[in-house]
Amino acid sequence: MTVDDTGSGTGADGRVDPPAAESGEDPLALRLEQLILGAERRYTPFQAARSAGVSMELASRFWRAMGFADIGQAKALTEADVLALRRLAGLVEAGLLSEAMAVQVARSTGQTTARLAEWQIDSFLEGLTEPPEPGMTRTEVTYPIIELLLPELEEFLVYVWRRQLAASAGRVIQAADDEEMVDRRLAVGFADLVGFTRLTRRMEEEELGELVEAFETTAADLVAARGGRLIKTLGDEVLYAADDAGVAAEIALRLIETMAGDETMPELRVGIAFGTVTTRMGDVFGTTVNLASRLTSIAPRDAVLVDSALAEELIRTGEAPASEAEAAEAAVAAEKEGEEPPVYRFALQPMWQRPVRGLGVVEPWLLTRRAAAGGE
């Protein structure tokens, strides 16, 4: 619903959106929209901006940031649109947010909820309304279902958002200083399905979609369960992060083990790097992220490669021995003292140093699970 300042009504994809009242839209579709939005169309973009007390230019920036299509000067906005403008503008006027930050809030919220809405309509509601009841269109079946589900889904969305906000706020509070809140030391991991491009040529679209969904769901569950954070999914690849090197390593090995036990899944390779990471709008950037991606591309099938910084962190925290010889020496020394030998979760094997484009020479380490450590 973004506003076209020129009034041309040309959308981001080049199409021209006619005014709602003249577009011949399905009355039932309009009823569905009204049900979801909870209000009738009352305002043109100009009227909505004026009613909210903001400039047309700022209103346009907010709407575009939220990802809404241009509608020219059609009367298609509601009281909720006006209220959203007032709230964002009010945060700026009160000095709580800069204008640039308010636009960023609008953009991050729009991008996140757009993906959620697409998934819910394409997968969730489509499944509930298939096949349609005899003599009814899909829209007619969808209306009563949305009417029942809307309040429940809305409450659930707010609950999950509050939970995630609380977790994120807790991580920020624990940061050592203000700089660490933006540039933090994290373990970043990429998990990539091997031979995915070849699979796309052999598998039917529906079958391929099911495989991708199964992979993303499994990865998301494993990352969350072990204490990591799923940053994003890219079909055949997932990106995750963890504050602790041991957590990131455990997630990587669990991913390999779980996928290897599923005959329907291709082989997997994982790369992890540890270091300073810049976080923006829920995403991560920087050399550490690039290095993790490069390690993934050179990792053997069903194996995990880590950089030297992560290897050093695992050794420092006692999660892995510097070498098997050191582990043996520690066990002998503990036995002489009548103590329990140290228990290591992971094993590290140095690989050949190699040049990596844009990152110089890197020393990858092969990460495995020590047999004595078992697993949970």
XYZ file of C-alpha atoms in Angstrom:
376
model
C 0.000 0.000 0.000
C 2.879 2.344 -0.467
C 2.069 5.786 -1.669
C 3.234 7.063 -5.017
C 4.169 10.708 -4.407
C 3.409 11.549 -8.011
C -0.012 9.981 -7.830
C 0.793 7.807 -10.819
C -0.194 4.599 -9.028
C 2.713 2.669 -10.527
C 3.815 -0.200 -8.306
C 7.286 -1.538 -7.661
C 6.757 -4.170 -10.347
C 5.706 -1.611 -12.946
C 1.980 -2.346 -12.801
C -0.624 0.383 -12.427
C -3.062 -0.119 -9.558
C -6.539 1.277 -10.281
C -8.525 2.912 -7.494
C -10.186 0.282 -5.316
C -13.703 1.516 -6.003
C -13.153 1.302 -9.753
C -11.094 -1.860 -9.983
C -14.007 -4.301 -10.048
C -12.637 -6.258 -7.106
C -14.507 -9.283 -5.835
C -16.883 -8.135 -3.046
C -16.012 -11.243 -1.057
C -12.315 -10.450 -1.352
C -13.027 -6.961 -0.024
C -14.990 -8.456 2.867
C -12.024 -10.711 3.613
C -9.687 -7.725 3.607
C -12.018 -5.815 5.928
C -12.191 -8.786 8.286
C -8.402 -9.028 8.510
C -7.764 -5.279 8.782
C -10.700 -4.716 11.107
C -11.744 -1.500 9.353
C -13.193 -0.215 6.100
C -11.303 1.620 3.377
C -11.762 5.319 4.074
C -8.686 7.282 3.067
C -6.528 8.057 0.083
C -2.817 8.092 0.941
C -2.865 11.892 1.038
C -5.879 11.930 3.371
C -4.295 9.314 5.637
C -1.059 11.286 5.909
C -2.947 14.508 6.666
C -5.132 12.771 9.268
C -2.032 11.331 10.941
C -0.376 14.739 10.972
C 2.663 13.689 8.951
C 4.040 14.875 5.660
C 3.249 12.983 2.489
C 6.968 12.383 2.010
C 7.393 10.765 5.428
C 4.229 8.691 5.009
C 5.568 7.427 1.692
C 8.883 6.465 3.292
C 7.143 4.532 6.052
C 4.787 2.672 3.726
C 7.519 1.789 1.260
C 9.704 0.583 4.121
C 6.882 -1.712 5.246
C 6.840 -3.201 1.740
C 3.379 -2.121 0.597
C 2.627 -1.698 -3.110
C 2.001 1.748 -4.575
C -1.711 2.580 -4.954
C -1.560 6.109 -6.332
C -4.387 8.095 -4.740
C -6.942 5.286 -4.422
C -9.175 5.328 -1.369
C -7.818 2.089 0.105
C -6.423 2.960 3.548
C -8.065 2.503 6.933
C -7.984 3.930 10.441
C -5.338 1.338 11.267
C -3.048 2.813 8.592
C -3.534 6.272 10.058
C -2.813 4.991 13.577
C 0.374 3.252 12.416
C 1.617 6.510 10.888
C 0.815 8.419 14.067
C 2.667 5.916 16.201
C 5.823 5.925 14.104
C 5.803 9.707 13.757
C 5.089 10.039 17.478
C 8.161 7.987 18.356
C 10.250 10.349 16.229
C 8.653 13.494 17.693
C 9.213 12.202 21.236
C 12.894 11.668 20.477
C 12.687 7.937 21.159
C 13.671 7.111 17.576
C 15.409 9.051 14.857
C 13.555 9.244 11.561
C 16.065 6.862 9.990
C 15.576 4.390 12.846
C 11.780 4.598 12.540
C 12.080 3.749 8.853
C 14.350 0.841 9.771
C 11.775 -0.401 12.302
C 9.117 -0.253 9.591
C 11.337 -2.089 7.110
C 12.435 -4.882 9.472
C 8.878 -5.448 10.680
C 7.505 -5.418 7.152
C 10.073 -7.862 5.808
C 9.622 -10.302 8.673
C 5.823 -10.294 8.698
C 5.585 -10.402 4.893
C 7.333 -13.767 4.838
C 5.175 -15.029 7.681
C 1.972 -13.915 5.937
C 3.013 -15.525 2.645
C 3.707 -18.807 4.383
C 0.429 -18.768 6.283
C -1.655 -18.101 3.186
C 0.275 -20.372 0.795
C 0.659 -23.332 3.124
C -1.560 -23.086 6.160
C -4.819 -21.704 4.800
C -4.425 -23.421 1.432
C -4.278 -26.744 3.211
C -7.344 -25.972 5.278
C -9.435 -24.930 2.290
C -8.459 -27.787 -0.036
C -10.634 -29.120 -1.467
C -13.333 -26.397 -1.310
C -16.762 -27.347 -0.091
C -19.174 -28.270 -2.914
C -20.528 -25.187 -4.600
C -18.196 -22.790 -2.752
C -15.136 -20.916 -3.940
C -11.878 -21.033 -2.038
C -12.460 -17.457 -0.864
C -15.868 -18.375 0.558
C -14.333 -21.245 2.488
C -11.401 -19.119 3.639
C -13.543 -16.348 5.158
C -15.030 -18.316 8.082
C -11.699 -20.047 8.730
C -9.866 -16.719 8.992
C -12.678 -15.363 11.141
C -12.034 -18.164 13.640
C -8.244 -18.255 13.425
C -7.407 -14.545 13.225
C -7.677 -13.655 16.942
C -5.824 -16.807 17.987
C -2.994 -16.296 15.490
C -2.726 -12.633 16.465
C -2.369 -13.490 20.158
C 0.176 -16.191 19.357
C 2.210 -13.821 17.184
C 2.389 -11.248 19.980
C 3.379 -13.956 22.479
C 6.237 -15.256 20.312
C 7.410 -11.718 19.556
C 7.509 -10.830 23.254
C 9.417 -14.012 24.041
C 11.968 -13.310 21.312
C 12.241 -9.680 22.409
C 12.912 -10.745 25.990
C 15.624 -13.181 24.877
C 17.259 -10.599 22.632
C 17.126 -7.918 25.328
C 18.776 -10.317 27.748
C 21.665 -10.874 25.353
C 22.121 -7.123 24.926
C 22.118 -6.490 28.675
C 24.856 -9.076 29.102
C 27.040 -7.342 26.502
C 30.203 -5.918 28.024
C 29.810 -2.453 26.514
C 27.872 -0.444 23.942
C 30.177 -1.447 21.096
C 29.624 -5.144 21.819
C 25.889 -4.624 21.351
C 26.498 -3.991 17.645
C 29.865 -5.647 16.974
C 29.917 -8.873 18.975
C 32.052 -12.002 19.095
C 29.895 -14.854 17.879
C 30.248 -18.297 16.389
C 28.618 -18.281 12.953
C 27.751 -21.476 11.106
C 26.535 -22.302 7.602
C 24.958 -25.684 6.819
C 24.637 -26.515 3.129
C 22.947 -29.407 1.326
C 25.361 -31.094 -1.088
C 24.325 -31.375 -4.733
C 21.148 -29.349 -4.350
C 21.383 -27.880 -7.856
C 21.402 -31.372 -9.367
C 18.402 -32.294 -7.229
C 16.394 -29.389 -8.634
C 16.766 -30.916 -12.114
C 15.644 -34.406 -11.061
C 12.876 -33.800 -8.526
C 9.333 -32.600 -9.057
C 8.590 -29.123 -7.671
C 6.309 -30.413 -4.917
C 8.820 -33.062 -3.870
C 11.636 -30.514 -3.858
C 9.542 -28.131 -1.783
C 8.869 -30.853 0.778
C 12.598 -31.640 1.006
C 13.506 -27.985 1.564
C 10.787 -27.571 4.177
C 11.934 -30.712 5.999
C 15.548 -29.489 5.976
C 14.658 -25.996 7.208
C 12.334 -27.349 9.898
C 14.890 -29.867 11.171
C 17.667 -27.274 11.180
C 15.519 -24.661 12.917
C 14.482 -27.122 15.623
C 18.046 -28.288 16.252
C 19.462 -24.764 16.357
C 16.800 -23.572 18.790
C 16.975 -26.663 21.010
C 20.743 -26.387 21.474
C 20.672 -22.661 22.307
C 21.639 -21.114 18.971
C 19.767 -18.594 16.838
C 18.615 -19.265 13.301
C 19.543 -16.169 11.292
C 18.028 -17.136 7.956
C 17.307 -19.980 5.571
C 18.190 -19.958 1.876
C 16.482 -23.098 0.618
C 19.481 -25.420 0.548
C 21.417 -23.503 3.198
C 20.859 -22.262 6.733
C 22.808 -19.636 8.651
C 22.894 -19.750 12.430
C 24.806 -18.068 15.245
C 25.646 -18.812 18.861
C 27.319 -16.863 21.644
C 29.257 -19.961 22.711
C 31.700 -21.861 20.492
C 30.744 -25.186 22.066
C 27.063 -24.603 21.325
C 27.823 -23.826 17.674
C 29.984 -26.946 17.394
C 27.305 -29.152 18.984
C 24.665 -27.799 16.595
C 26.873 -28.528 13.587
C 27.523 -32.125 14.585
C 23.872 -32.712 15.476
C 22.865 -31.441 12.043
C 25.281 -33.821 10.343
C 24.174 -36.770 12.490
C 20.464 -36.079 12.053
C 20.611 -35.597 8.289
C 22.818 -38.671 7.854
C 20.123 -40.717 9.570
C 17.476 -39.605 7.069
C 17.699 -41.491 3.771
C 15.600 -38.864 1.997
C 18.113 -36.107 2.731
C 21.226 -35.277 0.701
C 24.606 -35.117 2.385
C 25.427 -32.018 4.403
C 28.503 -29.915 4.999
C 28.986 -27.274 7.685
C 31.468 -24.446 8.199
C 31.869 -22.435 11.414
C 33.947 -19.350 12.179
C 34.367 -17.448 15.449
C 34.982 -13.724 15.725
C 33.574 -10.219 15.601
C 30.229 -9.973 13.823
C 28.149 -6.924 12.950
C 24.429 -7.398 13.526
C 21.792 -5.431 11.617
C 18.028 -6.048 11.451
C 18.422 -9.610 12.688
C 21.111 -10.463 10.129
C 24.873 -10.820 10.595
C 27.691 -9.400 8.502
C 31.449 -9.218 8.405
C 34.608 -11.190 7.740
C 33.640 -13.902 10.226
C 30.435 -14.598 8.305
C 32.301 -14.646 4.983
C 34.861 -17.065 6.404
C 32.159 -19.430 7.661
C 30.620 -19.430 4.179
C 33.986 -20.198 2.540
C 34.687 -23.026 4.993
C 31.323 -24.550 4.129
C 32.139 -24.529 0.423
C 35.391 -26.491 0.972
C 34.138 -28.818 3.718
C 34.034 -32.565 2.935
C 30.619 -34.218 2.667
C 28.975 -34.927 6.024
C 31.745 -33.062 7.808
C 32.321 -29.863 9.771
C 35.191 -27.443 9.157
C 35.969 -24.677 11.671
C 38.430 -21.812 11.609
C 41.444 -21.530 13.893
C 39.702 -18.989 16.151
C 36.871 -21.408 16.943
C 39.351 -24.257 17.428
C 41.321 -22.132 19.885
C 38.137 -21.229 21.765
C 37.136 -24.891 22.114
C 40.619 -25.716 23.416
C 40.590 -22.741 25.817
C 37.250 -23.730 27.322
C 38.240 -27.392 27.698
C 35.728 -28.615 25.111
C 38.473 -30.145 22.960
C 42.146 -31.104 23.448
C 44.807 -29.349 21.432
C 45.805 -32.794 20.175
C 45.189 -36.455 20.928
C 48.701 -36.662 22.386
C 47.808 -33.915 24.871
C 44.578 -35.710 25.766
C 46.530 -38.921 26.435
C 49.084 -37.082 28.589
C 46.317 -35.429 30.602
C 44.658 -38.811 31.172
C 47.922 -40.359 32.396
C 48.614 -37.421 34.705
C 45.093 -37.599 36.158
C 45.429 -41.345 36.741
C 48.688 -40.843 38.658
C 46.987 -38.286 40.885
C 43.984 -40.538 41.401
C 41.717 -38.061 39.654
C 39.184 -38.375 36.897
C 40.721 -37.665 33.464
C 39.395 -34.626 31.593
C 36.378 -35.314 29.403
C 36.368 -33.633 26.019
C 33.256 -33.348 23.842
C 35.035 -32.626 20.583
C 38.136 -33.568 18.641
C 40.022 -31.247 16.297
C 42.238 -32.262 13.406
C 44.260 -29.564 11.591
C 43.845 -29.594 7.826
C 46.097 -28.210 5.105
C 46.348 -24.442 5.062
C 44.891 -23.003 1.910
C 44.317 -19.619 0.294
C 40.711 -18.448 0.285
C 39.656 -15.737 -2.114
C 39.282 -12.414 -0.337
C 40.408 -13.810 3.036
C 44.031 -14.800 2.512
C 45.436 -18.081 3.846
C 43.207 -19.894 6.325
C 43.843 -22.949 8.479
C 40.700 -25.073 8.664
C 40.212 -27.691 11.361
C 38.069 -30.801 11.009
C 35.630 -30.992 13.919
C 34.404 -34.388 15.107
C 32.823 -35.799 18.224
C 35.093 -37.726 20.561
C 33.898 -41.291 20.969
C 34.242 -41.147 24.752
C 32.050 -38.056 24.957
C 28.911 -39.773 23.682
C 26.003 -37.429 23.281
C 22.860 -36.276 24.935
